[in-house]
mmCIF file of C-alpha atoms in Angstrom:
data_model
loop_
_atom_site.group_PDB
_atom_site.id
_atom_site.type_symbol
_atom_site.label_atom_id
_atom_site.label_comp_id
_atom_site.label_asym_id
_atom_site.label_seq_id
_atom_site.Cartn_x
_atom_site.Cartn_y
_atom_site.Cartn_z
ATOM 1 C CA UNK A 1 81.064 140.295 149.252
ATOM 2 C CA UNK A 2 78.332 137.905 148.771
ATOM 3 C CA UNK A 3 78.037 134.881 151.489
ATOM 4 C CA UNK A 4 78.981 132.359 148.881
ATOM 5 C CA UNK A 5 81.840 134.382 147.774
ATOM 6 C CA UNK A 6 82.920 134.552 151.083
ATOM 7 C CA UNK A 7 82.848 130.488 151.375
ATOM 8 C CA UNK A 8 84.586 130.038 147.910
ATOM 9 C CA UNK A 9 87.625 132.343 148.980
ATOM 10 C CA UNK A 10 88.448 130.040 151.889
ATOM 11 C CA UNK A 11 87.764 126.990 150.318
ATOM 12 C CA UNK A 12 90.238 127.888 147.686
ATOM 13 C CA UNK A 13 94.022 127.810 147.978
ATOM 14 C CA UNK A 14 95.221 131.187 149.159
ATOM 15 C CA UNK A 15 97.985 130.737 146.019
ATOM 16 C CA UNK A 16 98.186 128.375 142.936
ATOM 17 C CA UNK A 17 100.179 128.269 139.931
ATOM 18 C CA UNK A 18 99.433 126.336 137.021
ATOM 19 C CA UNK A 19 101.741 126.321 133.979
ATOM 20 C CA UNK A 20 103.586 129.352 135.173
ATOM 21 C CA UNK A 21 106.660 130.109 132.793
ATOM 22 C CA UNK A 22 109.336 132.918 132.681
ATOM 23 C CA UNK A 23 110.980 133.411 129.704
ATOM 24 C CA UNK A 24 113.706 135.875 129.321
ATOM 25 C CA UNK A 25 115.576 136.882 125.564
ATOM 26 C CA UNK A 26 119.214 136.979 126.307
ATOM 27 C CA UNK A 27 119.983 137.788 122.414
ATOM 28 C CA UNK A 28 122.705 139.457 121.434
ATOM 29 C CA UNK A 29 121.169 142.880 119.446
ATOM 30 C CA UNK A 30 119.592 142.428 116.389
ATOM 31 C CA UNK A 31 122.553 143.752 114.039
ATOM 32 C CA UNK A 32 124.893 141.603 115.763
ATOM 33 C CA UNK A 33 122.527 138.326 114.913
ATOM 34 C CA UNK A 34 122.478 139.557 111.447
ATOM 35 C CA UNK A 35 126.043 139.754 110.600
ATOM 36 C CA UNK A 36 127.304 137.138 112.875
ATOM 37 C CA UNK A 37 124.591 134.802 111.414
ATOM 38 C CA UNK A 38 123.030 133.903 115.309
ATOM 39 C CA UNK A 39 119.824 132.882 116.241
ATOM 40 C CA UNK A 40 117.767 134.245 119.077
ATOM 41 C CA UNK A 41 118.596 133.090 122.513
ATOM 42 C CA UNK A 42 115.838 132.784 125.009
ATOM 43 C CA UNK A 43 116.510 131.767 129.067
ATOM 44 C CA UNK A 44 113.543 129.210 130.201
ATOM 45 C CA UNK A 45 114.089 130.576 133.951
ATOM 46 C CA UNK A 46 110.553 129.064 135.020
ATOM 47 C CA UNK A 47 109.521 126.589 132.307
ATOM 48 C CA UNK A 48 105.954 125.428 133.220
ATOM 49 C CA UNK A 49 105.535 124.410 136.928
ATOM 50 C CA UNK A 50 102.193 123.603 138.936
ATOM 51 C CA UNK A 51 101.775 123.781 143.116
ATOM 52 C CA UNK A 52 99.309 125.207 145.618
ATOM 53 C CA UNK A 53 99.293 126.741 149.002
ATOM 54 C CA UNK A 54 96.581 126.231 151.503
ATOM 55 C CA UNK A 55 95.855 128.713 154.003
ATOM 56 C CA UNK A 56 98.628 129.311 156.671
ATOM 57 C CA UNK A 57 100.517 126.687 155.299
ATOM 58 C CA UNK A 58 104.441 127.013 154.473
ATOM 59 C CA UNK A 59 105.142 125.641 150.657
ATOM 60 C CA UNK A 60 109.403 125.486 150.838
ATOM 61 C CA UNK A 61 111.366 125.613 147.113
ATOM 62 C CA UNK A 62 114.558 124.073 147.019
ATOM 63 C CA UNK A 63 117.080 123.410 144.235
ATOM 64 C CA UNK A 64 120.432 124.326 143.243
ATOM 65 C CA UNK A 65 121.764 128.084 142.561
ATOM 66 C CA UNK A 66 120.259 129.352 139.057
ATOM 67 C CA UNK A 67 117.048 126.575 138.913
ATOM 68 C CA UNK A 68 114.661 129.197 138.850
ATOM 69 C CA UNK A 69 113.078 129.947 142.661
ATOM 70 C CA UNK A 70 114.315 133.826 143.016
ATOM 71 C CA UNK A 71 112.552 134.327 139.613
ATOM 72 C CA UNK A 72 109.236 132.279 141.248
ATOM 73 C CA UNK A 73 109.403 134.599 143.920
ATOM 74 C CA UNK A 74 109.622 137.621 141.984
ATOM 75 C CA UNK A 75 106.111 136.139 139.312
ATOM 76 C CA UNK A 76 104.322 135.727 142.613
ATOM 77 C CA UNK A 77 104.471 139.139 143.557
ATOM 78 C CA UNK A 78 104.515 140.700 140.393
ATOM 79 C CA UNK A 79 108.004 141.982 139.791
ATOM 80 C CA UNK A 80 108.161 140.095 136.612
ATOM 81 C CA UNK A 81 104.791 139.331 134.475
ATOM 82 C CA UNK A 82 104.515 135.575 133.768
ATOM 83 C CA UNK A 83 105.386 134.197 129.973
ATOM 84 C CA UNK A 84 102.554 132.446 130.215
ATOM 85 C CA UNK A 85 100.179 130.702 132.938
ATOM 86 C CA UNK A 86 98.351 131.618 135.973
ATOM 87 C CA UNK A 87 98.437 132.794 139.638
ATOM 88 C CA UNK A 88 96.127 132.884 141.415
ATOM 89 C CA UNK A 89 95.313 134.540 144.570
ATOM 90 C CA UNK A 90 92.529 132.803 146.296
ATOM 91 C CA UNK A 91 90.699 132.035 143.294
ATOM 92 C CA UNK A 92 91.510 134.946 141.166
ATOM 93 C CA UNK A 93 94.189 134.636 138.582
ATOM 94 C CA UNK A 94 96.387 138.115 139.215
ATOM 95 C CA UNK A 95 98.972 137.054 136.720
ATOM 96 C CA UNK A 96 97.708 139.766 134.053
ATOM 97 C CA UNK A 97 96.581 142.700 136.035
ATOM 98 C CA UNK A 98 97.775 146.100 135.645
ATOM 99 C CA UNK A 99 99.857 148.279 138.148
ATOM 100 C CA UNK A 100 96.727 149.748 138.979
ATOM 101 C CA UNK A 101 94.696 146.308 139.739
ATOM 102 C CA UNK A 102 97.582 145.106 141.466
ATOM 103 C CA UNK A 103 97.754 147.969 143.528
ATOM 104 C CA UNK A 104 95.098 146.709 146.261
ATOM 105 C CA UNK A 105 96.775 143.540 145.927
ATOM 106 C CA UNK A 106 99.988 144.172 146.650
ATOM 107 C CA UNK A 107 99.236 144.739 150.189
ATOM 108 C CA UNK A 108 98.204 141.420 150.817
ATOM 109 C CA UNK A 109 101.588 140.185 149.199
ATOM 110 C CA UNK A 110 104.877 141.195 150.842
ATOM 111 C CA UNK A 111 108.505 140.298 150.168
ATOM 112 C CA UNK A 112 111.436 139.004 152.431
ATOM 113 C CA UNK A 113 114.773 139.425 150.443
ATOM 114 C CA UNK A 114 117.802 137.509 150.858
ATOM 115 C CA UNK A 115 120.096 140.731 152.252
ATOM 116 C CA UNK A 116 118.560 142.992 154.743
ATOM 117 C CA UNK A 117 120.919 145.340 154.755
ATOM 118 C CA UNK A 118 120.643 146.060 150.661
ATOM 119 C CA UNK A 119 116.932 145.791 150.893
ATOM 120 C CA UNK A 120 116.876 148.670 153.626
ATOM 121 C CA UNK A 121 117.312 152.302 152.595
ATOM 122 C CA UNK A 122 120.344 153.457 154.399
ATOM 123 C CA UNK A 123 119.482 157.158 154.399
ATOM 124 C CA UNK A 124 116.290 156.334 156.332
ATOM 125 C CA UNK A 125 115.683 156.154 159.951
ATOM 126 C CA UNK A 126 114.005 152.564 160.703
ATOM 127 C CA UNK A 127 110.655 154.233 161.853
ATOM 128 C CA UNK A 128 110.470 155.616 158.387
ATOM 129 C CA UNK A 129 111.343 152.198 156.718
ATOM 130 C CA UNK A 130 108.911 150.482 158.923
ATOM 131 C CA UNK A 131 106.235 153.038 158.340
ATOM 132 C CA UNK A 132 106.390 153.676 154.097
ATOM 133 C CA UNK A 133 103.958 150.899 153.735
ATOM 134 C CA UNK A 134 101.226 152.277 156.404
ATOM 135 C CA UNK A 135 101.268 155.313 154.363
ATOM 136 C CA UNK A 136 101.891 153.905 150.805
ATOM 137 C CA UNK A 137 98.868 151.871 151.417
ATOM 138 C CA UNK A 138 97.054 154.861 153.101
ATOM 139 C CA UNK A 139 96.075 152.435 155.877
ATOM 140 C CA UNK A 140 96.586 155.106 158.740
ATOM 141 C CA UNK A 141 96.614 159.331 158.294
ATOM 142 C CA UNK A 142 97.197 160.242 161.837
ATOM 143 C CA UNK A 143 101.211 160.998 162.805
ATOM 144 C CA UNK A 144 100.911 159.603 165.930
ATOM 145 C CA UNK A 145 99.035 156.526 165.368
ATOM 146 C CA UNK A 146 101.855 155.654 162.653
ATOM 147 C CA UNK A 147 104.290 156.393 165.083
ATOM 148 C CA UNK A 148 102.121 153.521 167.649
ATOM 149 C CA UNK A 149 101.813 151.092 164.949
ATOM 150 C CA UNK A 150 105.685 151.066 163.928
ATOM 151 C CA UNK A 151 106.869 150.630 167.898
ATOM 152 C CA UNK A 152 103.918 147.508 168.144
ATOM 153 C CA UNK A 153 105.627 146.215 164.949
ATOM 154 C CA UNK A 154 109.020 146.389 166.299
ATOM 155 C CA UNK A 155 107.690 145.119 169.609
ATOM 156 C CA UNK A 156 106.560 142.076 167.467
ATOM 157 C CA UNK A 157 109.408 141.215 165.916
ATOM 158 C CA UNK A 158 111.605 141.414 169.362
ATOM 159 C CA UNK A 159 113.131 144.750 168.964
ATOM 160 C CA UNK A 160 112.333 148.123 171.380
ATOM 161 C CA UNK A 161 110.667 150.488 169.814
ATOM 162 C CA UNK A 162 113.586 153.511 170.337
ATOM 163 C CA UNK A 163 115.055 151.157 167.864
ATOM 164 C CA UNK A 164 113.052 153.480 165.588
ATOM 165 C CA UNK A 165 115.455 156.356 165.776
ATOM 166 C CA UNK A 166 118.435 154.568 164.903
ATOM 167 C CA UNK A 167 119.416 153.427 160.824
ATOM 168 C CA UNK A 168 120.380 150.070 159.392
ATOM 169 C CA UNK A 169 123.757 150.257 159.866
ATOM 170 C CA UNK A 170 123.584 150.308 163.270
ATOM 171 C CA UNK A 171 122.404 147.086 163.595
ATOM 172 C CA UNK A 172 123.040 143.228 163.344
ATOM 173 C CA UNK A 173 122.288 140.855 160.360
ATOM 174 C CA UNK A 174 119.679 139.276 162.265
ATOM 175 C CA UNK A 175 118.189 142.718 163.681
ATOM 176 C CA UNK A 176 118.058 144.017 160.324
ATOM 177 C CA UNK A 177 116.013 140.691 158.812
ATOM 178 C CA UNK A 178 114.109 141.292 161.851
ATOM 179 C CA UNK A 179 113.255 145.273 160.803
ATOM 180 C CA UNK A 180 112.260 143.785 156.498
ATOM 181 C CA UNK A 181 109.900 141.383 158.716
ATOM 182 C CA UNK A 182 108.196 143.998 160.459
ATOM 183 C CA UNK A 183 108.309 146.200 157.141
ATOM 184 C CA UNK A 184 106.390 143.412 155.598
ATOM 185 C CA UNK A 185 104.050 143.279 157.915
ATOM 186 C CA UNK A 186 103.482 146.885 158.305
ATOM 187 C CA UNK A 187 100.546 146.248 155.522
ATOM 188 C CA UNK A 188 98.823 143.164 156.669
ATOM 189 C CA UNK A 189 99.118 141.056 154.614
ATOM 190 C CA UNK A 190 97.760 137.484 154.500
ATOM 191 C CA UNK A 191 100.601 136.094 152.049
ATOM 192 C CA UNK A 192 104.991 136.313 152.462
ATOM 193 C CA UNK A 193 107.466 135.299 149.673
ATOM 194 C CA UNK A 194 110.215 134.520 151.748
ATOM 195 C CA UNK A 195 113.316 134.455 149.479
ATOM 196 C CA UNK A 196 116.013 132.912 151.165
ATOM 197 C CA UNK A 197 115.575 135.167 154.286
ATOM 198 C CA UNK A 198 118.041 133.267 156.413
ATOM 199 C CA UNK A 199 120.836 132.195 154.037
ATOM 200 C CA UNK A 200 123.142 135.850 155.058
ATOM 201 C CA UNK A 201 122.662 134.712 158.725
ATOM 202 C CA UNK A 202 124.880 132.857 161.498
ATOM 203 C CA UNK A 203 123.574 129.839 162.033
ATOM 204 C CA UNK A 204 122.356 130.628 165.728
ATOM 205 C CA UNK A 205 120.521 133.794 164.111
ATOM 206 C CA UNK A 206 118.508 131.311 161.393
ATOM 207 C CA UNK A 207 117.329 130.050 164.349
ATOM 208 C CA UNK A 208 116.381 133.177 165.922
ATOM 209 C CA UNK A 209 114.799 134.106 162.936
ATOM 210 C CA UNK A 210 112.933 130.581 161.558
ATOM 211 C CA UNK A 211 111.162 130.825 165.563
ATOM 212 C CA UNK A 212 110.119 133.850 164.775
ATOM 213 C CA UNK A 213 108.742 133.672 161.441
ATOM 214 C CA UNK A 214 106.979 130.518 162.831
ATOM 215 C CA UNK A 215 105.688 132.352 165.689
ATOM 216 C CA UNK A 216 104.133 135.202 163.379
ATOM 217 C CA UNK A 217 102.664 132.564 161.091
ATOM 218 C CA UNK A 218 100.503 131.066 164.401
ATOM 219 C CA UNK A 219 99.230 134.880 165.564
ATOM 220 C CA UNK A 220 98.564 136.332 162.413
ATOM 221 C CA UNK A 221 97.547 132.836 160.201
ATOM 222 C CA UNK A 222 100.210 134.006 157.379
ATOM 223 C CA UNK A 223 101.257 131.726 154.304
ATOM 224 C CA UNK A 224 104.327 131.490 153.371
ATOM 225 C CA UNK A 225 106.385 130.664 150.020
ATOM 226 C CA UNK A 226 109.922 129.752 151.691
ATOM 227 C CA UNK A 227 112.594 129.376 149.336
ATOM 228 C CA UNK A 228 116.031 128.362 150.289
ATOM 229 C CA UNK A 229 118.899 126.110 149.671
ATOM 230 C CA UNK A 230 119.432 125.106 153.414
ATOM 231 C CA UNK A 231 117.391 121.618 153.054
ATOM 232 C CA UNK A 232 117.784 121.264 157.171
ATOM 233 C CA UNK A 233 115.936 125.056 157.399
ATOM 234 C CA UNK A 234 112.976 124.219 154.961
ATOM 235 C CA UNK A 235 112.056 120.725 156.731
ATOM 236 C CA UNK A 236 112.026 122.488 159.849
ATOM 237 C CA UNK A 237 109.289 125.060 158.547
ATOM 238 C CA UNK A 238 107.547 123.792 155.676
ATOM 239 C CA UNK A 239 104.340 121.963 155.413
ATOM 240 C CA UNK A 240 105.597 120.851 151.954
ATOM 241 C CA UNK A 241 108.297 120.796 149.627
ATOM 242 C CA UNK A 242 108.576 121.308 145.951
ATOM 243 C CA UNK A 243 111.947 120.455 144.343
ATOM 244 C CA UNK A 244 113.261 122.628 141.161
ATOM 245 C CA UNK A 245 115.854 122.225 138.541
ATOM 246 C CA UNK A 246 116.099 123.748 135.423
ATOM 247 C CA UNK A 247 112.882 125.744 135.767
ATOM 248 C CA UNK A 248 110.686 122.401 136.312
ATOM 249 C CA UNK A 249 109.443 121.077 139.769
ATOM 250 C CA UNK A 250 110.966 117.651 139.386
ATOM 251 C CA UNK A 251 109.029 116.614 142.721
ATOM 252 C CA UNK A 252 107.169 118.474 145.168
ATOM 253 C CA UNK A 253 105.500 116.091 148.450
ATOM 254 C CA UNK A 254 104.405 116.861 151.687
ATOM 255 C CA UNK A 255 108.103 117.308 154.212
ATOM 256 C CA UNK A 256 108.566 114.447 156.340
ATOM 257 C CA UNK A 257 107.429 112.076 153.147
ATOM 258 C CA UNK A 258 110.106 113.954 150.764
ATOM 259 C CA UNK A 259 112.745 114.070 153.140
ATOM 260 C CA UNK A 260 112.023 110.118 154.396
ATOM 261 C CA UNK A 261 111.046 108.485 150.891
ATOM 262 C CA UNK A 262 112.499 110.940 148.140
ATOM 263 C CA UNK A 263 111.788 109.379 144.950
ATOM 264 C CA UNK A 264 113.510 111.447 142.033
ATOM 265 C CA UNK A 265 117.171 110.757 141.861
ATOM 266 C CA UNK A 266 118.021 115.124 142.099
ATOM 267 C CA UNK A 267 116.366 115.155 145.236
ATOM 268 C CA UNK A 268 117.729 111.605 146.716
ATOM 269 C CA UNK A 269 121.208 113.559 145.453
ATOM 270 C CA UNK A 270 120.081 117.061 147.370
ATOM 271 C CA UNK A 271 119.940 114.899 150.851
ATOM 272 C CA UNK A 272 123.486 113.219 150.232
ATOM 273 C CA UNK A 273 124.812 116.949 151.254
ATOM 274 C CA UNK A 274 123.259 116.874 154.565
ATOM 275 C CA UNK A 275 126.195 115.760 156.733
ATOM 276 C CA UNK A 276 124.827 112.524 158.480
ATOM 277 C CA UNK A 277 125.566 113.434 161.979
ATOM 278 C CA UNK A 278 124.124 110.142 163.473
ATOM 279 C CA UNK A 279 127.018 108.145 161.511
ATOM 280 C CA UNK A 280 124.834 105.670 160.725
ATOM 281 C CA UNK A 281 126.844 104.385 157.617
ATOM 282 C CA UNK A 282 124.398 104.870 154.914
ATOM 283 C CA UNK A 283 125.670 105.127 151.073
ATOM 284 C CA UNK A 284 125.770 108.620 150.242
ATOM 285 C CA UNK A 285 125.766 109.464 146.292
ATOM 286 C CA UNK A 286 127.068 113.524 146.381
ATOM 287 C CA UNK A 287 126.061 115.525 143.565
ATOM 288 C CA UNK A 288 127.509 115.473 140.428
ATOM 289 C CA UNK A 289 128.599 117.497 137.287
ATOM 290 C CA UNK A 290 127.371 121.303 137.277
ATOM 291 C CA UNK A 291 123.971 122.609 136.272
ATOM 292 C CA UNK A 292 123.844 122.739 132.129
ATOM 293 C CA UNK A 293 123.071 125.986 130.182
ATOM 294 C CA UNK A 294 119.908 127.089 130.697
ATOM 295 C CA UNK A 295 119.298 128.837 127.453
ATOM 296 C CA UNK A 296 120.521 125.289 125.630
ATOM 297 C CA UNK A 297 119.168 122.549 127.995
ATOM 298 C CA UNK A 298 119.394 119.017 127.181
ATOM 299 C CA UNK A 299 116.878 117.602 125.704
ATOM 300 C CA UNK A 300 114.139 115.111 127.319
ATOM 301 C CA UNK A 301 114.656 114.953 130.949
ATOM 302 C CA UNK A 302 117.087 118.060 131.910
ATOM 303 C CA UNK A 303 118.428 116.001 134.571
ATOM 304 C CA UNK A 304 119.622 112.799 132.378
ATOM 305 C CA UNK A 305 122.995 114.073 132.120
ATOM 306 C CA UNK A 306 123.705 113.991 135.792
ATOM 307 C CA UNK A 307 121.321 110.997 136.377
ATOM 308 C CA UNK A 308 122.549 107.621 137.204
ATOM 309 C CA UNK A 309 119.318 105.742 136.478
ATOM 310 C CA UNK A 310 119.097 107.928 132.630
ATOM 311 C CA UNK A 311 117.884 105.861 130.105
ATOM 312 C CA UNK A 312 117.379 106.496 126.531
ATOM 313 C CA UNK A 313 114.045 107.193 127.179
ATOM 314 C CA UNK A 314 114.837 110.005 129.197
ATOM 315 C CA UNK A 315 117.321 111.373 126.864
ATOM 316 C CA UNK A 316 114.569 111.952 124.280
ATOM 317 C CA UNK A 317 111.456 112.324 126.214
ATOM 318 C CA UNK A 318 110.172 115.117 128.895
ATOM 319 C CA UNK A 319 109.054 113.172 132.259
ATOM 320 C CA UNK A 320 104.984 114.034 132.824
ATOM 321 C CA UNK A 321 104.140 114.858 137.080
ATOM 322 C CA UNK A 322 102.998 111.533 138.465
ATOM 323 C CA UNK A 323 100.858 112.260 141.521
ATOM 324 C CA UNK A 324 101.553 109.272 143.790
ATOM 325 C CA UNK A 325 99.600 107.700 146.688
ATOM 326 C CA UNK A 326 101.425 109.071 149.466
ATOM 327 C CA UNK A 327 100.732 113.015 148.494
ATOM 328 C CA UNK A 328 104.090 113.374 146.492
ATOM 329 C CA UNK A 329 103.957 114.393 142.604
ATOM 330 C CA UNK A 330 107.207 113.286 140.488
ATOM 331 C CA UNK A 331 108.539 113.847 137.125
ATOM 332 C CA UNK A 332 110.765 110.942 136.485
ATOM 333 C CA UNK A 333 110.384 107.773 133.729
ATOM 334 C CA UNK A 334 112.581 105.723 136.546
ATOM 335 C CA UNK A 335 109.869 105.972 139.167
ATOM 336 C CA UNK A 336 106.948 106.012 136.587
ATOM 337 C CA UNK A 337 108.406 102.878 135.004
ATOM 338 C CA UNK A 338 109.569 101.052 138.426
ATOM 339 C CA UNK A 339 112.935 101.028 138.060
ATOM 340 C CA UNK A 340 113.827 103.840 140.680
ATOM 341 C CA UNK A 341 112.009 101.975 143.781
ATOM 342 C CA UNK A 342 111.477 104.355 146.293
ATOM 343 C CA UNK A 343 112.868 103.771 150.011
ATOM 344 C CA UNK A 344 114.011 105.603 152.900
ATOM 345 C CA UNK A 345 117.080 107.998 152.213
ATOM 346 C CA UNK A 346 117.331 110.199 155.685
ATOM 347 C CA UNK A 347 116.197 109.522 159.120
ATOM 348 C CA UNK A 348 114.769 113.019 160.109
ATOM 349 C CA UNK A 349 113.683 113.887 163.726
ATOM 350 C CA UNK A 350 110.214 114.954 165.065
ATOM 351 C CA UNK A 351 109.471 118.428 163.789
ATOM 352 C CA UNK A 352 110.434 120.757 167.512
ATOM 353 C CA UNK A 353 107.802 123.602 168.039
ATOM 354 C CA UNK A 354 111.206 126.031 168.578
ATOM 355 C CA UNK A 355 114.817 125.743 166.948
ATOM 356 C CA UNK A 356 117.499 126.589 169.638
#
């Protein structure tokens, strides 16, 4: 790799997206449309959405159930192929490669799922788990240097390596997320879609785990794409935020300026649900009404429905991003126009190096 190369892959993001969109057709078969006179159906799970990552940097997605951030997670690592945009990885766009030009890729890319225990094969001895990506990846031949690597692993994620010989089942929640984290990171990799690893967890084990995760991110310089539901979990470990509904990012900011100023009225309606445990008497606004059909959303601003501030304007019209002066992008005619003024909505704490 040339020297200017070299300088151009750090300067870059290590992830972008730009216009990424998942489209899925939900139709009913084609002789059913025919005689039942129906027209196709298509689900706008990720409908056009723009952020970056830097370089070990944590970039948390929040929204409600069914916005669109499992099927994010799944673009960025290539379980689904993108309806139409770009990722890029550090410059190069990886959205339209084949299995086989993913294939070196996909080592630098590794997946956290939601439940450890159905992510883990329950026939295999941990060692074995741990191990499949050393050898998928063909990054070590010799049986007993696999056999070193997979106790260090465990050793790094705060489990003994005899915990090799056991299986899944024979272990906690929070010892099994602990066994997909050092399964990820049995390849190396530089980049971890973290799909709501926390959310099957007691909440003293989120803990255990978010230290952890931020502890790895500080010794091995990892990036992370967070996503969760728990806003209190992604303040604590993300560098920035990005807000979905309906398959848009309706705002996306840098934490402590989204969760102290939040300007869109979805996300001002998001921090009504944390419980305010300082009592300090502030008017809370929960959220209201259910999420509308994705496959017939409303039209202009998918949030007008729900939206106190709607106008007509924002039943008819699709809000543009509006980057703002403080770091924080927005989709919303209220702010654009003035008539949402933004203001402080939650009094959060210092960010603490360890959760406990």
């Amino acid at each position: 790799m040339s020297e200017a190369a070299v300088v151009s892959r750090f300067d870059a993001p290590m992830l972008r997206a730009q216009g990424l969109k998942r489209y899925f057709d939900v139709s009913a078969p084609w002789l059913n449309r025919i005689i039942e006179g129906q027209p196709r159906q298509i689900l706008k799970a990720v409908d056009g959405i723009d952020f970056e990552i830097p370089r070990g940097e944590t970039f948390g997605l929040v929204g409600e159930s069914g916005c669109g951030k499992s099927t994010v997670a799944r673009l960025i690592v290539g379980l689904h192929a993108p309806s139409a945009g770009s990722i890029e990885l550090e410059g190069r766009d990886i959205a339209g490669l084949s299995r086989t030009q993913m294939a070196p890729i996909r080592q630098r890319l590794q997946m956290i799922f939601q439940d450890p225990y159905a992510s883990l094969n329950p026939r295999w001895r941990v060692r074995d788990i741990v191990a499949e990506p050393i050898r998928a990846f063909k990054l070590l031949d010799d049986p007993a240097a696999i056999e070193r690597r997979v106790g260090a692993l465990l050793e790094q994620v705060k489990l003994n390596p005899k915990d090799g010989e056991k299986y899944p089942h024979e272990f906690s929640g929070g010892q099994r997320q602990r066994i997909s984290i050092a399964r990820a990171l049995a390849s190396e990799p530089e980049f971890l879609v973290c799909d709501e690893p926390t959310s099957a967890l007691d909440v003293s084990v989120q803990a255990q785990i978010l230290n952890l995760m931020k502890d790895l991110q500080r010794q091995l310089g990892l990036t992370y794409l967070f996503i969760s539901h728990n806003l209190a979990v992604v303040y604590h470990i993300s560098d920035r935020v990005g807000v979905m509904y309906l398959g848009k990012l309706v705002e996306q900011a840098p934490a402590k300026t989204l969760f102290t100023t939040p300007r869109h009225p979805y996300t001002r309606l998001l921090l009504d649900t944390i419980p305010d445990l300082d009592m300090t008497g502030r008017a809370r606004g929960p959220v209201a009404g259910e999420v509308p059909n994705p496959i017939t959303p409303p039209p202009g601003c998918t949030f007008h429905p729900r939206c106190p501030f709607a106008t007509d304007r924002c039943r008819a019209e699709i809000p543009r991003p509006l980057p703002l002066d403080d770091g924080a992008v927005v989709a919303c005619h209220g702010v654009e126009e003035g008539r949402i003024p933004a203001g402080p909505s939650l009094a959060v704490p210092e960010k603490p190096e360890r959760l406990g």
